[in-house]
């Protein structure tokens, strides 16, 4: 699958505009995008990063990392996903960067999602749904997630997000109404964000392959 990820990441370079600031997601597919971005770094003004991991990789290539508060809205955000449905709704957060990813997606005019073919699904939920929580609310949120979703939350023990929080992964879901589930989970006190990107889905999906498919 890593070849498919590379092909998707490299194809996304076609969406980068000269002189622009690029929102950059997190993960192994995005790593290929960052490496390709490095080759045209003289054509961009910098990047806004969704994680410490991506920040390090961007800086190692000499790409300036800017603060979203300083840049204002972005024209383009490029990120991977754990699952993508036919409406381009996503599950994200396998790399625990979901909150910053969601913020940058919201701030961006165009969200280009780069995936390998294994990420395409008819119904979201085979991949456990990540939920970032304030640590003291972990068990409260877990009980509410059982009640709201019928799934089984599992604490991703040992993982602390870049925001100092914890992650619950909800197993056993078949998410037929992603917008409603995203809204419901967002209402639970202690939830920082949920890795369902339904209210703000991707605008473009690039499925890596020979040739890549642009949806
Ligand atoms: C990180 C994410 C990633 O985009 C997602 O986990 C996909 O990762 P990869 O490209 O390594 O398969 O949401 O929080």
Coordinates of C-alpha atoms and ligand atoms in Angstrom, one line a residue:
X1 CA 0.0 0.0 0.0
X2 CA 2.9 2.4 0.5
X3 CA 3.3 2.7 -3.3
X4 CA -0.4 3.7 -3.6
X5 CA 0.2 6.2 -0.7
X6 CA 3.2 7.7 -2.5
X7 CA 1.2 8.1 -5.8
X8 CA -1.7 9.8 -4.0
X9 CA 0.7 12.2 -2.1
X10 CA 2.5 13.2 -5.2
X11 CA -0.7 13.7 -7.2
X12 CA -1.9 16.2 -4.6
X13 CA 0.9 18.6 -5.5
X14 CA -1.1 19.5 -8.6
X15 CA -3.5 21.4 -6.2
X16 CA -0.8 23.6 -4.7
X17 CA -1.0 27.2 -5.9
X18 CA 2.1 29.3 -6.4
X19 CA 2.7 31.6 -3.4
X20 CA 0.2 29.9 -1.2
X21 CA 0.3 28.6 2.3
X22 CA -0.6 24.9 2.5
X23 CA -2.4 23.2 5.3
X24 CA -0.7 19.8 6.0
X25 CA -2.2 16.8 7.7
X26 CA -0.6 13.9 9.5
X27 CA 0.3 10.3 8.7
X28 CA 2.2 8.0 6.3
X29 CA 0.4 9.2 3.2
X30 CA 0.9 12.8 4.1
X31 CA 4.6 12.1 4.6
X32 CA 4.9 11.4 0.9
X33 CA 3.0 14.6 0.2
X34 CA 5.5 16.6 2.4
X35 CA 8.4 15.0 0.6
X36 CA 6.9 16.0 -2.8
X37 CA 6.2 19.5 -1.4
X38 CA 9.8 19.8 -0.5
X39 CA 10.7 19.6 -4.2
X40 CA 8.6 22.8 -4.9
X41 CA 9.2 24.6 -1.6
X42 CA 10.5 27.7 -3.4
X43 CA 7.0 28.0 -4.9
X44 CA 5.1 28.2 -1.6
X45 CA 5.0 30.7 1.2
X46 CA 4.9 28.0 3.9
X47 CA 2.7 25.5 5.6
X48 CA 0.3 25.2 8.6
X49 CA 0.9 21.8 10.3
X50 CA -1.6 19.6 12.1
X51 CA 0.9 17.8 14.3
X52 CA 4.4 17.8 15.9
X53 CA 5.2 14.9 13.6
X54 CA 4.4 16.8 10.4
X55 CA 6.0 20.0 11.7
X56 CA 9.3 18.1 12.2
X57 CA 9.2 16.6 8.7
X58 CA 8.3 20.0 7.1
X59 CA 11.1 21.7 8.9
X60 CA 13.6 19.0 8.1
X61 CA 12.9 19.9 4.4
X62 CA 13.3 23.6 5.0
X63 CA 9.6 24.4 4.7
X64 CA 8.6 27.2 7.0
X65 CA 5.8 26.3 9.5
X66 CA 3.3 29.1 10.2
X67 CA 0.6 29.5 12.9
X68 CA -3.0 29.3 11.8
X69 CA -3.8 32.4 13.9
X70 CA -1.3 34.4 11.8
X71 CA -2.3 33.1 8.4
X72 CA -6.0 33.3 8.5
X73 CA -8.1 31.1 6.1
X74 CA -6.2 28.7 3.9
X75 CA -6.9 27.9 0.2
X76 CA -5.8 24.3 0.5
X77 CA -5.6 21.5 3.1
X78 CA -4.1 18.1 2.2
X79 CA -4.5 15.2 4.6
X80 CA -5.0 11.4 4.7
X81 CA -7.9 9.4 6.2
X82 CA -8.6 6.0 7.8
X83 CA -11.9 5.5 5.9
X84 CA -13.7 7.4 3.2
X85 CA -17.3 6.8 2.1
X86 CA -18.9 7.7 -1.2
X87 CA -20.0 11.1 0.0
X88 CA -16.4 11.9 1.0
X89 CA -17.2 11.7 4.7
X90 CA -14.2 10.5 6.6
X91 CA -13.0 8.7 9.7
X92 CA -9.7 10.3 10.8
X93 CA -7.5 10.2 13.9
X94 CA -5.6 6.9 13.6
X95 CA -2.5 9.0 14.2
X96 CA -4.2 10.9 17.1
X97 CA -4.0 14.2 15.4
X98 CA -7.8 14.6 14.7
X99 CA -8.4 17.8 16.6
X100 CA -5.8 20.0 14.9
X101 CA -6.7 18.2 11.6
X102 CA -10.4 19.2 12.0
X103 CA -9.4 22.8 12.8
X104 CA -7.3 23.2 9.7
X105 CA -9.9 21.4 7.5
X106 CA -12.5 23.9 8.8
X107 CA -10.2 26.8 8.0
X108 CA -9.5 25.7 4.5
X109 CA -11.5 26.4 1.3
X110 CA -10.5 23.1 -0.3
X111 CA -9.7 19.8 1.5
X112 CA -7.9 17.3 -0.7
X113 CA -7.9 13.9 1.0
X114 CA -5.2 11.4 -0.1
X115 CA -5.8 7.7 0.4
X116 CA -4.8 4.3 -0.8
X117 CA -7.6 2.1 -2.2
X118 CA -8.1 0.1 1.1
X119 CA -9.6 3.2 2.8
X120 CA -12.7 3.3 0.5
X121 CA -15.8 1.9 2.2
X122 CA -19.5 2.0 1.6
X123 CA -20.4 2.6 5.3
X124 CA -18.0 4.2 7.8
X125 CA -17.2 2.3 11.0
X126 CA -15.1 -0.7 10.4
X127 CA -12.1 1.4 11.4
X128 CA -12.6 2.2 15.2
X129 CA -13.8 5.8 15.5
X130 CA -11.3 8.0 17.4
X131 CA -12.6 10.4 20.0
X132 CA -10.1 12.9 21.8
X133 CA -11.1 13.4 25.4
X134 CA -10.0 15.5 28.4
X135 CA -8.3 12.9 30.6
X136 CA -10.6 13.4 33.7
X137 CA -13.7 12.7 31.5
X138 CA -12.5 9.4 30.0
X139 CA -14.9 7.1 31.7
X140 CA -17.8 9.5 31.6
X141 CA -17.3 9.9 27.8
X142 CA -16.9 6.2 27.4
X143 CA -20.3 5.5 29.0
X144 CA -22.0 8.1 26.9
X145 CA -20.4 6.7 23.8
X146 CA -21.9 3.3 24.5
X147 CA -25.3 4.9 25.1
X148 CA -25.2 7.1 22.0
X149 CA -23.5 4.8 19.5
X150 CA -24.0 1.2 20.7
X151 CA -20.3 0.7 20.0
X152 CA -17.5 -0.4 22.4
X153 CA -15.0 2.4 23.3
X154 CA -11.4 1.3 24.0
X155 CA -8.9 3.6 25.7
X156 CA -5.8 4.0 23.5
X157 CA -3.6 3.6 26.5
X158 CA -0.2 5.3 26.5
X159 CA -1.1 7.7 23.8
X160 CA -1.2 11.4 24.7
X161 CA -2.2 13.8 21.9
X162 CA -0.3 16.9 21.0
X163 CA -2.9 18.8 23.0
X164 CA -2.2 16.7 26.2
X165 CA -5.4 14.7 25.9
X166 CA -6.4 11.0 25.6
X167 CA -8.1 9.0 22.8
X168 CA -10.9 6.5 22.9
X169 CA -11.5 4.3 19.9
X170 CA -15.1 3.2 19.4
X171 CA -15.3 -0.3 17.9
X172 CA -18.2 -2.1 16.3
X173 CA -19.9 0.8 14.5
X174 CA -21.8 1.0 11.2
X175 CA -22.2 4.7 10.8
X176 CA -25.2 5.3 8.5
X177 CA -25.9 8.9 9.6
X178 CA -22.4 10.4 10.0
X179 CA -23.6 14.0 10.5
X180 CA -26.0 13.1 13.2
X181 CA -23.4 11.0 15.0
X182 CA -20.8 13.7 14.8
X183 CA -23.2 16.2 16.3
X184 CA -24.3 13.9 19.1
X185 CA -20.7 13.0 20.1
X186 CA -19.7 16.6 20.0
X187 CA -22.3 17.4 22.7
X188 CA -20.8 15.2 25.4
X189 CA -18.9 17.2 28.0
X190 CA -15.2 16.2 28.0
X191 CA -15.1 15.4 24.2
X192 CA -12.5 17.6 22.5
X193 CA -13.3 16.3 19.1
X194 CA -14.5 13.2 17.2
X195 CA -12.7 11.8 14.2
X196 CA -15.8 11.9 12.0
X197 CA -15.5 14.4 9.2
X198 CA -19.1 14.6 8.0
X199 CA -20.1 18.2 8.5
X200 CA -16.9 19.2 6.8
X201 CA -16.1 16.3 4.4
X202 CA -13.3 16.2 1.9
X203 CA -13.9 18.2 -1.3
X204 CA -11.6 16.1 -3.4
X205 CA -10.4 12.5 -2.8
X206 CA -7.3 11.2 -4.5
X207 CA -7.0 7.4 -4.5
X208 CA -3.4 6.3 -5.1
X209 CA -2.8 4.0 -8.0
X210 CA -1.4 3.8 -11.5
X211 CA -2.8 6.2 -12.5
X212 CA -4.3 7.9 -9.3
X213 CA -8.1 8.4 -9.4
X214 CA -9.4 11.9 -8.5
X215 CA -12.9 11.8 -7.1
Ligands
LIG1 C1 -4.0 11.0 11.6 C2 -4.9 10.7 10.5 C3 -4.3 10.1 9.3 O1 -4.7 10.9 8.2 C4 -4.9 8.7 9.1 O2 -4.7 7.9 10.3 C5 -4.3 8.0 7.9 O3 -3.0 7.7 8.1 P1 -2.1 7.0 7.0 O4 -1.9 8.0 5.9 O5 -0.8 6.7 7.7 O6 -2.8 5.7 6.6 O7 -6.1 10.9 10.6 O8 -4.6 11.5 12.7

